Amino acid sequence: MAIYLDHAATTPVRPEVVEAMLPYLSQHFGNPSSAHAFGRAARDGLDGAHERLAAALNAQPRELVLTSGGTEANNLAIKGAAWAGKARRHRIVSTAVEHHAVGHTLRYLEKFGFEIVELPVDRYGRVDPDDVDRAIDERTVLVSVMLANNEVGTIQPIAEIGARVRAHRNVLLHVDAVQAAPYVDLDLVTLGADLVSIAAHKFEGPKGVGALWIRRGTNILAQQQGGTQERHRRAGTENVAGAVGMAVAYDLTVAERKATTERLATLRERLEQAVLAIEGVELTGHPRDRLPGLLSVVVRDADGSAIALALDLEGIATSVGSACTTGSTEVSHVLSAMGYPDDEARGALRLSLGRTTTAAEIDECVRVVPATIARIRAASAALVGDPFGESSETALPAIPGLAG
């Protein structure tokens, strides 16, 4: 049985989404900017996608800018707002646990004279709204805080943060909702933000398409020059099939969200109990205010990559954190910001469930995952002289698939 527990990295595309996209990959292939019948058919699909996605988000179609994904949406929001306000303000406030699509964008802007304030978080990865308030001054143009963390699943107190930001005149709030969109209700009118980023592949839509919501009246500077697409805010021929797929996927997500989140929370809690029963395993992220299907732990005195590899050989796909940093030799910046020393952070393991995860799969994971973690810990203990009381001469436990 092959089991996929890496839905935080990406999700499978729903059959209904593929079906909706196919006509725009075949007979309705025209450029939506063309005036002829082929172009008009594509334009109808594109406009329909704007309308359908906007309705699901409680937004206006004109407020949505289609992008190539969450990374571009975050870049457009942050750079666009920063450069639009640079003549008056140059300070940007964010947190130490943002996705690299935000963090690296801020580092880039720092090279051009922007002042970046990176706020600390607590042991659960949450920023204090009062800290956000204190960091805002007359020089501040933007605050950027993610809604839910992609590595540990912690949900930030965005309502309180939004209230603090709105108390300061002419300061914008950007919310990276890429990881949260499948599981957290997004009413863009009441969220309290000015800019919100999402990506289709996180909620069973296609890769390569996302959206940035820009509250009406919010001024940003376009970051991609060329044509007049997306109301002059994002040049380039639109991905019509991707936009249609994203709109259908999100519509279905919203309709099923309550049932999905309740079921995933139950499955995750069962797996969580089994994993936390292993000595040296600690839950990371907020124990309650977290994404329903994301289980993130650190395994002390073990390497998370070794555990993920062993689980892969058992047919269970997991990760050690953000897919965007796979292969990096550095420990998670999120766990470091949460106060975990490097040796503990190297034991990170992320198991993320999704809509297609079944109870039978979790039954199998309850059987396999804790045993695999215990085996890798025992192997690590033997290599370092066994701090848990066993002899360093003990033979290493076998890892399936690596024998011989």
mmCIF file of C-alpha atoms in Angstrom:
data_model
loop_
_atom_site.group_PDB
_atom_site.id
_atom_site.type_symbol
_atom_site.label_atom_id
_atom_site.label_comp_id
_atom_site.label_asym_id
_atom_site.label_seq_id
_atom_site.Cartn_x
_atom_site.Cartn_y
_atom_site.Cartn_z
ATOM 1 C CA MET A 1 0.000 0.000 0.000
ATOM 2 C CA ALA A 2 1.498 3.330 -1.102
ATOM 3 C CA ILE A 3 0.473 6.062 1.327
ATOM 4 C CA TYR A 4 0.864 9.778 0.639
ATOM 5 C CA LEU A 5 1.293 11.871 3.793
ATOM 6 C CA ASP A 6 2.800 14.978 2.209
ATOM 7 C CA HIS A 7 -0.312 16.975 1.297
ATOM 8 C CA ALA A 8 1.302 20.104 2.742
ATOM 9 C CA ALA A 9 3.784 19.940 -0.156
ATOM 10 C CA THR A 10 1.184 19.394 -2.859
ATOM 11 C CA THR A 11 -2.069 17.563 -3.459
ATOM 12 C CA PRO A 12 -3.380 15.293 -6.218
ATOM 13 C CA VAL A 13 -5.564 17.027 -8.785
ATOM 14 C CA ARG A 14 -9.233 16.103 -8.403
ATOM 15 C CA PRO A 15 -10.870 14.288 -11.347
ATOM 16 C CA GLU A 16 -13.571 16.980 -11.471
ATOM 17 C CA VAL A 17 -10.850 19.597 -11.876
ATOM 18 C CA VAL A 18 -9.161 17.725 -14.714
ATOM 19 C CA GLU A 19 -12.523 17.376 -16.465
ATOM 20 C CA ALA A 20 -13.194 21.109 -16.166
ATOM 21 C CA MET A 21 -9.737 21.989 -17.512
ATOM 22 C CA LEU A 22 -9.692 19.683 -20.543
ATOM 23 C CA PRO A 23 -11.813 21.841 -22.886
ATOM 24 C CA TYR A 24 -9.382 24.749 -22.357
ATOM 25 C CA LEU A 25 -6.453 22.511 -23.245
ATOM 26 C CA SER A 26 -8.103 21.418 -26.486
ATOM 27 C CA GLN A 27 -10.971 23.149 -28.313
ATOM 28 C CA HIS A 28 -10.964 26.402 -26.290
ATOM 29 C CA PHE A 29 -7.232 26.981 -26.697
ATOM 30 C CA GLY A 30 -7.410 30.594 -27.879
ATOM 31 C CA ASN A 31 -5.622 33.555 -26.374
ATOM 32 C CA PRO A 32 -8.170 35.300 -24.122
ATOM 33 C CA SER A 33 -6.889 38.668 -25.344
ATOM 34 C CA SER A 34 -7.791 37.843 -28.965
ATOM 35 C CA ALA A 35 -10.988 39.358 -30.391
ATOM 36 C CA HIS A 36 -12.014 36.402 -32.566
ATOM 37 C CA ALA A 37 -14.282 33.489 -31.579
ATOM 38 C CA PHE A 38 -11.426 31.335 -30.285
ATOM 39 C CA GLY A 39 -10.252 34.154 -28.053
ATOM 40 C CA ARG A 40 -13.759 34.926 -26.853
ATOM 41 C CA ALA A 41 -14.304 31.304 -25.799
ATOM 42 C CA ALA A 42 -11.114 31.402 -23.762
ATOM 43 C CA ARG A 43 -12.092 34.796 -22.318
ATOM 44 C CA ASP A 44 -15.434 33.363 -21.201
ATOM 45 C CA GLY A 45 -13.605 30.621 -19.309
ATOM 46 C CA LEU A 46 -11.194 33.076 -17.744
ATOM 47 C CA ASP A 47 -13.930 35.481 -16.662
ATOM 48 C CA GLY A 48 -15.943 32.602 -15.291
ATOM 49 C CA ALA A 49 -12.955 31.456 -13.242
ATOM 50 C CA HIS A 50 -12.528 34.948 -11.778
ATOM 51 C CA GLU A 51 -16.208 35.055 -10.865
ATOM 52 C CA ARG A 52 -16.372 31.564 -9.377
ATOM 53 C CA LEU A 53 -13.230 31.969 -7.298
ATOM 54 C CA ALA A 54 -14.294 35.418 -6.111
ATOM 55 C CA ALA A 55 -17.699 34.136 -5.013
ATOM 56 C CA ALA A 56 -16.078 31.367 -2.950
ATOM 57 C CA LEU A 57 -13.794 33.910 -1.263
ATOM 58 C CA ASN A 58 -16.508 36.557 -0.763
ATOM 59 C CA ALA A 59 -14.597 38.939 -2.993
ATOM 60 C CA GLN A 60 -15.133 40.851 -6.225
ATOM 61 C CA PRO A 61 -13.767 39.338 -9.473
ATOM 62 C CA ARG A 62 -11.879 42.568 -10.254
ATOM 63 C CA GLU A 63 -9.979 42.229 -6.967
ATOM 64 C CA LEU A 64 -8.321 38.949 -7.996
ATOM 65 C CA VAL A 65 -5.059 38.792 -9.935
ATOM 66 C CA LEU A 66 -4.177 35.402 -11.395
ATOM 67 C CA THR A 67 -0.525 34.406 -10.896
ATOM 68 C CA SER A 68 1.733 31.439 -11.570
ATOM 69 C CA GLY A 69 1.343 30.264 -7.958
ATOM 70 C CA GLY A 70 1.788 31.213 -4.329
ATOM 71 C CA THR A 71 5.370 32.380 -4.719
ATOM 72 C CA GLU A 72 4.484 34.908 -7.404
ATOM 73 C CA ALA A 73 1.412 36.018 -5.466
ATOM 74 C CA ASN A 74 3.563 36.697 -2.397
ATOM 75 C CA ASN A 75 6.190 38.492 -4.476
ATOM 76 C CA LEU A 76 3.589 40.663 -6.184
ATOM 77 C CA ALA A 77 1.933 41.549 -2.885
ATOM 78 C CA ILE A 78 5.101 42.438 -1.011
ATOM 79 C CA LYS A 79 7.147 44.058 -3.758
ATOM 80 C CA GLY A 80 4.100 45.711 -5.281
ATOM 81 C CA ALA A 81 3.015 47.296 -1.993
ATOM 82 C CA ALA A 82 6.557 48.167 -0.945
ATOM 83 C CA TRP A 83 7.484 49.980 -4.161
ATOM 84 C CA ALA A 84 4.123 51.720 -4.390
ATOM 85 C CA GLY A 85 4.661 53.231 -0.950
ATOM 86 C CA LYS A 86 8.437 53.714 -1.053
ATOM 87 C CA ALA A 87 8.244 57.485 -1.545
ATOM 88 C CA ARG A 88 6.606 57.881 1.875
ATOM 89 C CA ARG A 89 7.452 54.754 3.877
ATOM 90 C CA HIS A 90 10.105 52.062 3.763
ATOM 91 C CA ARG A 91 9.578 49.768 6.771
ATOM 92 C CA ILE A 92 8.096 46.264 6.452
ATOM 93 C CA VAL A 93 7.112 44.168 9.478
ATOM 94 C CA SER A 94 6.952 40.376 9.288
ATOM 95 C CA THR A 95 7.793 37.293 11.390
ATOM 96 C CA ALA A 96 10.665 34.847 11.689
ATOM 97 C CA VAL A 97 8.577 31.864 10.530
ATOM 98 C CA GLU A 98 7.312 32.990 7.127
ATOM 99 C CA HIS A 99 7.631 30.841 4.013
ATOM 100 C CA HIS A 100 10.770 31.559 2.001
ATOM 101 C CA ALA A 101 8.584 33.105 -0.720
ATOM 102 C CA VAL A 102 8.033 35.886 1.810
ATOM 103 C CA GLY A 103 11.294 35.793 3.754
ATOM 104 C CA HIS A 104 13.569 35.791 0.724
ATOM 105 C CA THR A 105 11.504 38.523 -0.919
ATOM 106 C CA LEU A 106 12.032 40.688 2.160
ATOM 107 C CA ARG A 107 15.768 40.021 2.072
ATOM 108 C CA TYR A 108 15.746 41.107 -1.570
ATOM 109 C CA LEU A 109 13.965 44.373 -0.763
ATOM 110 C CA GLU A 110 16.443 45.032 2.028
ATOM 111 C CA LYS A 111 19.105 45.462 -0.658
ATOM 112 C CA PHE A 112 17.177 48.472 -1.969
ATOM 113 C CA GLY A 113 16.943 50.335 1.305
ATOM 114 C CA PHE A 114 13.807 48.856 2.830
ATOM 115 C CA GLU A 115 13.950 48.307 6.572
ATOM 116 C CA ILE A 116 12.856 44.780 7.469
ATOM 117 C CA VAL A 117 11.593 44.017 10.984
ATOM 118 C CA GLU A 118 11.378 40.276 11.654
ATOM 119 C CA LEU A 119 9.384 39.612 14.815
ATOM 120 C CA PRO A 120 10.065 36.653 17.115
ATOM 121 C CA VAL A 121 7.523 33.912 17.823
ATOM 122 C CA ASP A 122 6.769 31.771 20.858
ATOM 123 C CA ARG A 123 7.481 28.063 21.347
ATOM 124 C CA TYR A 124 4.384 27.263 19.289
ATOM 125 C CA GLY A 125 5.383 29.500 16.375
ATOM 126 C CA ARG A 126 2.855 32.259 17.069
ATOM 127 C CA VAL A 127 3.592 35.957 16.913
ATOM 128 C CA ASP A 128 2.186 38.256 19.590
ATOM 129 C CA PRO A 129 -0.237 40.814 18.068
ATOM 130 C CA ASP A 130 1.064 43.351 20.598
ATOM 131 C CA ASP A 131 4.569 42.880 19.169
ATOM 132 C CA VAL A 132 3.170 43.617 15.713
ATOM 133 C CA ASP A 133 1.518 46.760 17.044
ATOM 134 C CA ARG A 134 4.709 47.982 18.703
ATOM 135 C CA ALA A 135 6.756 47.372 15.546
ATOM 136 C CA ILE A 136 4.561 49.635 13.404
ATOM 137 C CA ASP A 137 5.611 53.258 13.213
ATOM 138 C CA GLU A 138 5.175 56.195 10.845
ATOM 139 C CA ARG A 139 7.716 54.651 8.451
ATOM 140 C CA THR A 140 5.819 51.357 8.047
ATOM 141 C CA VAL A 141 4.252 50.572 4.675
ATOM 142 C CA LEU A 142 3.366 46.880 5.080
ATOM 143 C CA VAL A 143 2.881 44.038 7.549
ATOM 144 C CA SER A 144 3.132 40.479 6.192
ATOM 145 C CA VAL A 145 2.059 37.506 8.342
ATOM 146 C CA MET A 146 1.098 34.023 7.170
ATOM 147 C CA LEU A 147 -2.257 32.576 8.187
ATOM 148 C CA ALA A 148 -1.002 29.024 8.833
ATOM 149 C CA ASN A 149 2.541 27.745 8.917
ATOM 150 C CA ASN A 150 3.488 25.250 6.228
ATOM 151 C CA GLU A 151 5.964 23.350 8.418
ATOM 152 C CA VAL A 152 4.323 23.054 11.840
ATOM 153 C CA GLY A 153 0.710 23.940 11.045
ATOM 154 C CA THR A 154 0.303 26.736 13.601
ATOM 155 C CA ILE A 155 -2.503 29.170 12.806
ATOM 156 C CA GLN A 156 -1.657 32.789 13.527
ATOM 157 C CA PRO A 157 -4.090 35.164 15.320
ATOM 158 C CA ILE A 158 -4.786 37.090 12.115
ATOM 159 C CA ALA A 159 -7.984 38.721 13.390
ATOM 160 C CA GLU A 160 -6.113 40.333 16.287
ATOM 161 C CA ILE A 161 -3.173 41.247 14.069
ATOM 162 C CA GLY A 162 -5.513 42.815 11.528
ATOM 163 C CA ALA A 163 -7.135 44.929 14.225
ATOM 164 C CA ARG A 164 -3.718 46.204 15.320
ATOM 165 C CA VAL A 165 -2.686 47.034 11.755
ATOM 166 C CA ARG A 166 -5.939 48.839 10.952
ATOM 167 C CA ALA A 167 -5.374 51.117 13.949
ATOM 168 C CA HIS A 168 -2.419 52.586 12.024
ATOM 169 C CA ARG A 169 -3.268 54.751 9.070
ATOM 170 C CA ASN A 170 -2.038 53.763 5.595
ATOM 171 C CA VAL A 171 -0.363 50.507 6.703
ATOM 172 C CA LEU A 172 -1.271 47.479 4.577
ATOM 173 C CA LEU A 173 -1.616 43.878 5.791
ATOM 174 C CA HIS A 174 -0.580 40.989 3.544
ATOM 175 C CA VAL A 175 -1.608 37.466 4.526
ATOM 176 C CA ASP A 176 0.032 34.419 2.960
ATOM 177 C CA ALA A 177 -2.920 31.994 3.029
ATOM 178 C CA VAL A 178 -1.365 29.419 0.707
ATOM 179 C CA GLN A 179 -1.176 26.623 3.292
ATOM 180 C CA ALA A 180 -4.359 27.634 5.108
ATOM 181 C CA ALA A 181 -6.729 27.976 2.151
ATOM 182 C CA PRO A 182 -7.925 24.348 2.038
ATOM 183 C CA TYR A 183 -8.789 24.178 5.729
ATOM 184 C CA VAL A 184 -9.455 27.652 7.147
ATOM 185 C CA ASP A 185 -12.552 29.665 6.223
ATOM 186 C CA LEU A 186 -11.454 32.594 4.057
ATOM 187 C CA ASP A 187 -13.927 35.447 3.988
ATOM 188 C CA LEU A 188 -11.822 38.178 2.452
ATOM 189 C CA VAL A 189 -14.237 40.923 3.443
ATOM 190 C CA THR A 190 -13.976 40.125 7.158
ATOM 191 C CA LEU A 191 -10.415 38.735 7.325
ATOM 192 C CA GLY A 192 -9.017 42.207 7.879
ATOM 193 C CA ALA A 193 -6.253 41.979 5.275
ATOM 194 C CA ASP A 194 -5.546 44.072 2.188
ATOM 195 C CA LEU A 195 -3.642 41.442 0.221
ATOM 196 C CA VAL A 196 -4.103 37.637 0.378
ATOM 197 C CA SER A 197 -2.173 34.941 -1.501
ATOM 198 C CA ILE A 198 -3.398 31.444 -2.428
ATOM 199 C CA ALA A 199 -2.131 28.609 -4.659
ATOM 200 C CA ALA A 200 -4.279 26.028 -6.451
ATOM 201 C CA HIS A 201 -2.087 22.977 -5.921
ATOM 202 C CA LYS A 202 -2.614 23.111 -2.155
ATOM 203 C CA PHE A 203 -6.338 22.339 -2.559
ATOM 204 C CA GLU A 204 -6.313 19.684 -5.304
ATOM 205 C CA GLY A 205 -6.012 22.112 -8.178
ATOM 206 C CA PRO A 206 -3.247 22.248 -10.808
ATOM 207 C CA LYS A 207 0.287 23.404 -10.142
ATOM 208 C CA GLY A 208 1.465 26.613 -11.750
ATOM 209 C CA VAL A 209 -1.512 28.807 -10.928
ATOM 210 C CA GLY A 210 -2.458 30.929 -7.927
ATOM 211 C CA ALA A 211 -4.104 34.210 -7.108
ATOM 212 C CA LEU A 212 -3.505 37.415 -5.219
ATOM 213 C CA TRP A 213 -6.525 39.192 -3.781
ATOM 214 C CA ILE A 214 -6.060 42.952 -3.675
ATOM 215 C CA ARG A 215 -8.675 44.806 -1.674
ATOM 216 C CA ARG A 216 -10.348 47.434 -3.810
ATOM 217 C CA GLY A 217 -8.555 50.757 -3.385
ATOM 218 C CA THR A 218 -5.231 49.165 -2.433
ATOM 219 C CA ASN A 219 -2.358 50.537 -4.480
ATOM 220 C CA ILE A 220 0.408 48.224 -5.694
ATOM 221 C CA LEU A 221 3.055 48.572 -8.400
ATOM 222 C CA ALA A 222 2.954 45.818 -11.032
ATOM 223 C CA GLN A 223 6.078 43.665 -11.016
ATOM 224 C CA GLN A 224 5.716 42.105 -14.454
ATOM 225 C CA GLN A 225 5.592 44.385 -17.475
ATOM 226 C CA GLY A 226 4.209 43.629 -20.923
ATOM 227 C CA GLY A 227 0.539 43.470 -21.833
ATOM 228 C CA THR A 228 -2.548 44.788 -20.083
ATOM 229 C CA GLN A 229 -3.720 41.468 -18.627
ATOM 230 C CA GLU A 230 -5.265 41.212 -15.158
ATOM 231 C CA ARG A 231 -6.266 44.882 -15.224
ATOM 232 C CA HIS A 232 -2.667 46.022 -15.830
ATOM 233 C CA ARG A 233 -1.470 44.341 -12.619
ATOM 234 C CA ARG A 234 0.158 41.200 -14.022
ATOM 235 C CA ALA A 235 1.289 41.106 -17.643
ATOM 236 C CA GLY A 236 1.400 37.872 -19.611
ATOM 237 C CA THR A 237 -1.028 35.562 -21.387
ATOM 238 C CA GLU A 238 -3.223 33.988 -18.737
ATOM 239 C CA ASN A 239 -3.240 30.281 -17.887
ATOM 240 C CA VAL A 240 -6.912 29.800 -18.721
ATOM 241 C CA ALA A 241 -7.074 26.063 -18.056
ATOM 242 C CA GLY A 242 -5.231 26.535 -14.767
ATOM 243 C CA ALA A 243 -7.546 29.346 -13.706
ATOM 244 C CA VAL A 244 -10.624 27.233 -14.484
ATOM 245 C CA GLY A 245 -9.138 24.316 -12.555
ATOM 246 C CA MET A 246 -8.284 26.495 -9.557
ATOM 247 C CA ALA A 247 -11.801 27.935 -9.393
ATOM 248 C CA VAL A 248 -13.445 24.501 -9.557
ATOM 249 C CA ALA A 249 -11.023 23.037 -6.998
ATOM 250 C CA TYR A 250 -11.574 25.837 -4.507
ATOM 251 C CA ASP A 251 -15.343 25.755 -4.948
ATOM 252 C CA LEU A 252 -15.332 22.047 -4.095
ATOM 253 C CA THR A 253 -12.960 22.659 -1.194
ATOM 254 C CA VAL A 254 -15.259 25.244 0.353
ATOM 255 C CA ALA A 255 -18.325 23.028 -0.066
ATOM 256 C CA GLU A 256 -16.627 20.097 1.679
ATOM 257 C CA ARG A 257 -14.403 21.995 4.121
ATOM 258 C CA LYS A 258 -16.331 21.359 7.331
ATOM 259 C CA ALA A 259 -16.626 17.618 6.806
ATOM 260 C CA THR A 260 -13.044 17.322 5.576
ATOM 261 C CA THR A 261 -11.471 19.234 8.460
ATOM 262 C CA GLU A 262 -13.427 17.298 11.066
ATOM 263 C CA ARG A 263 -12.457 13.948 9.568
ATOM 264 C CA LEU A 264 -8.802 14.913 9.140
ATOM 265 C CA ALA A 265 -8.543 16.184 12.711
ATOM 266 C CA THR A 266 -9.810 12.835 13.977
ATOM 267 C CA LEU A 267 -7.383 10.858 11.805
ATOM 268 C CA ARG A 268 -4.455 13.113 12.673
ATOM 269 C CA GLU A 269 -5.143 12.836 16.409
ATOM 270 C CA ARG A 270 -5.095 9.048 16.164
ATOM 271 C CA LEU A 271 -1.753 9.087 14.368
ATOM 272 C CA GLU A 272 -0.456 11.757 16.727
ATOM 273 C CA GLN A 273 -1.187 9.651 19.803
ATOM 274 C CA ALA A 274 0.693 6.703 18.339
ATOM 275 C CA VAL A 275 3.716 8.773 17.316
ATOM 276 C CA LEU A 276 3.960 10.756 20.563
ATOM 277 C CA ALA A 277 3.944 7.488 22.530
ATOM 278 C CA ILE A 278 7.509 6.926 21.298
ATOM 279 C CA GLU A 279 10.207 8.137 23.670
ATOM 280 C CA GLY A 280 11.910 11.355 22.605
ATOM 281 C CA VAL A 281 9.174 12.529 20.213
ATOM 282 C CA GLU A 282 7.703 16.005 20.742
ATOM 283 C CA LEU A 283 4.847 17.729 18.943
ATOM 284 C CA THR A 284 5.818 21.006 17.276
ATOM 285 C CA GLY A 285 3.432 23.840 16.588
ATOM 286 C CA HIS A 286 0.379 24.900 18.527
ATOM 287 C CA PRO A 287 -1.430 21.944 20.156
ATOM 288 C CA ARG A 288 -4.913 23.281 19.274
ATOM 289 C CA ASP A 289 -4.716 26.216 16.845
ATOM 290 C CA ARG A 290 -3.221 24.227 13.990
ATOM 291 C CA LEU A 291 -4.171 22.855 10.592
ATOM 292 C CA PRO A 292 -6.355 19.775 11.038
ATOM 293 C CA GLY A 293 -4.313 17.344 8.997
ATOM 294 C CA LEU A 294 -0.748 18.428 9.705
ATOM 295 C CA LEU A 295 1.285 16.489 12.270
ATOM 296 C CA SER A 296 4.750 17.939 12.884
ATOM 297 C CA VAL A 297 7.188 16.491 15.399
ATOM 298 C CA VAL A 298 10.822 16.514 16.359
ATOM 299 C CA VAL A 299 12.468 13.195 17.148
ATOM 300 C CA ARG A 300 15.314 13.754 19.556
ATOM 301 C CA ASP A 301 18.625 11.996 18.922
ATOM 302 C CA ALA A 302 17.605 11.047 15.400
ATOM 303 C CA ASP A 303 17.777 12.479 11.897
ATOM 304 C CA GLY A 304 14.412 13.338 10.397
ATOM 305 C CA SER A 305 15.738 12.721 6.895
ATOM 306 C CA ALA A 306 16.718 9.175 7.844
ATOM 307 C CA ILE A 307 13.248 8.558 9.238
ATOM 308 C CA ALA A 308 11.600 9.986 6.121
ATOM 309 C CA LEU A 309 13.798 7.757 3.941
ATOM 310 C CA ALA A 310 12.959 4.681 5.981
ATOM 311 C CA LEU A 311 9.252 5.481 5.760
ATOM 312 C CA ASP A 312 9.555 5.984 2.006
ATOM 313 C CA LEU A 313 11.001 2.492 1.748
ATOM 314 C CA GLU A 314 7.957 1.297 3.651
ATOM 315 C CA GLY A 315 5.714 2.993 1.097
ATOM 316 C CA ILE A 316 4.805 6.036 3.199
ATOM 317 C CA ALA A 317 5.624 9.471 1.765
ATOM 318 C CA THR A 318 6.451 12.124 4.388
ATOM 319 C CA SER A 319 8.818 15.084 4.613
ATOM 320 C CA VAL A 320 11.091 16.880 7.046
ATOM 321 C CA GLY A 321 9.530 20.295 6.441
ATOM 322 C CA SER A 322 8.900 22.630 3.542
ATOM 323 C CA ALA A 323 9.235 21.028 0.113
ATOM 324 C CA CYS A 324 10.889 24.268 -1.029
ATOM 325 C CA THR A 325 13.946 23.549 1.153
ATOM 326 C CA THR A 326 14.343 19.814 0.501
ATOM 327 C CA GLY A 327 18.020 19.016 0.069
ATOM 328 C CA SER A 328 19.175 21.969 2.160
ATOM 329 C CA THR A 329 21.778 21.212 4.805
ATOM 330 C CA GLU A 330 20.410 23.954 7.049
ATOM 331 C CA VAL A 331 17.924 23.214 9.790
ATOM 332 C CA SER A 332 14.418 24.620 9.582
ATOM 333 C CA HIS A 333 14.327 28.377 10.142
ATOM 334 C CA VAL A 334 10.857 27.863 11.589
ATOM 335 C CA LEU A 335 12.021 25.471 14.305
ATOM 336 C CA SER A 336 15.047 27.656 15.030
ATOM 337 C CA ALA A 337 12.754 30.658 15.512
ATOM 338 C CA MET A 338 10.622 28.540 17.852
ATOM 339 C CA GLY A 339 13.665 27.938 20.055
ATOM 340 C CA TYR A 340 14.750 24.451 19.001
ATOM 341 C CA PRO A 341 18.538 23.970 18.961
ATOM 342 C CA ASP A 342 20.051 22.613 15.756
ATOM 343 C CA ASP A 343 20.505 19.066 17.049
ATOM 344 C CA GLU A 344 16.802 18.810 17.887
ATOM 345 C CA ALA A 345 15.630 20.614 14.751
ATOM 346 C CA ARG A 346 17.449 18.023 12.618
ATOM 347 C CA GLY A 347 14.960 15.487 13.939
ATOM 348 C CA ALA A 348 12.003 17.240 12.285
ATOM 349 C CA LEU A 349 9.355 15.098 10.612
ATOM 350 C CA ARG A 350 6.145 16.326 8.944
ATOM 351 C CA LEU A 351 3.210 14.038 8.190
ATOM 352 C CA SER A 352 0.405 15.880 6.409
ATOM 353 C CA LEU A 353 -2.958 14.331 5.639
ATOM 354 C CA GLY A 354 -5.370 15.449 2.944
ATOM 355 C CA ARG A 355 -8.914 14.931 1.711
ATOM 356 C CA THR A 356 -7.986 11.662 0.006
ATOM 357 C CA THR A 357 -6.337 10.158 3.117
ATOM 358 C CA THR A 358 -8.316 7.143 4.337
ATOM 359 C CA ALA A 359 -8.836 5.559 7.752
ATOM 360 C CA ALA A 360 -7.245 2.370 6.434
ATOM 361 C CA GLU A 361 -4.106 4.297 5.499
ATOM 362 C CA ILE A 362 -3.895 5.785 8.991
ATOM 363 C CA ASP A 363 -4.351 2.281 10.455
ATOM 364 C CA GLU A 364 -1.285 1.201 8.502
ATOM 365 C CA CYS A 365 0.646 4.321 9.516
ATOM 366 C CA VAL A 366 -0.165 3.728 13.185
ATOM 367 C CA ARG A 367 1.415 0.313 12.761
ATOM 368 C CA VAL A 368 4.468 1.377 10.748
ATOM 369 C CA VAL A 369 5.418 4.970 11.625
ATOM 370 C CA PRO A 370 6.048 4.642 15.397
ATOM 371 C CA ALA A 371 8.003 1.409 14.883
ATOM 372 C CA THR A 372 10.141 3.061 12.202
ATOM 373 C CA ILE A 373 10.854 6.100 14.381
ATOM 374 C CA ALA A 374 11.856 3.857 17.282
ATOM 375 C CA ARG A 375 14.123 1.798 15.023
ATOM 376 C CA ILE A 376 15.931 4.836 13.616
ATOM 377 C CA ARG A 377 16.350 6.304 17.113
ATOM 378 C CA ALA A 378 17.868 3.051 18.285
ATOM 379 C CA ALA A 379 20.239 3.037 15.311
ATOM 380 C CA SER A 380 21.262 6.623 16.032
ATOM 381 C CA ALA A 381 21.824 5.799 19.698
ATOM 382 C CA ALA A 382 24.124 2.942 18.759
ATOM 383 C CA LEU A 383 26.154 5.218 16.501
ATOM 384 C CA VAL A 384 26.728 7.877 19.160
ATOM 385 C CA GLY A 385 27.534 5.599 22.064
ATOM 386 C CA ASP A 386 23.955 4.981 23.146
ATOM 387 C CA PRO A 387 22.879 7.706 25.599
ATOM 388 C CA PHE A 388 19.855 5.567 26.530
ATOM 389 C CA GLY A 389 21.709 2.871 28.381
ATOM 390 C CA GLU A 390 22.421 0.259 25.684
ATOM 391 C CA SER A 391 25.851 -0.771 24.561
ATOM 392 C CA SER A 392 27.486 1.065 21.692
ATOM 393 C CA GLU A 393 28.504 -2.360 20.414
ATOM 394 C CA THR A 394 24.861 -3.213 19.669
ATOM 395 C CA ALA A 395 24.302 -4.080 16.019
ATOM 396 C CA LEU A 396 22.374 -1.505 14.042
ATOM 397 C CA PRO A 397 18.721 -2.391 13.475
ATOM 398 C CA ALA A 398 18.001 -3.195 9.847
ATOM 399 C CA ILE A 399 16.279 -0.584 7.704
ATOM 400 C CA PRO A 400 13.965 -2.231 5.157
ATOM 401 C CA GLY A 401 15.295 -1.947 1.645
ATOM 402 C CA LEU A 402 18.862 -1.178 2.729
ATOM 403 C CA ALA A 403 20.007 -4.682 3.634
ATOM 404 C CA GLY A 404 22.943 -6.098 1.733
#
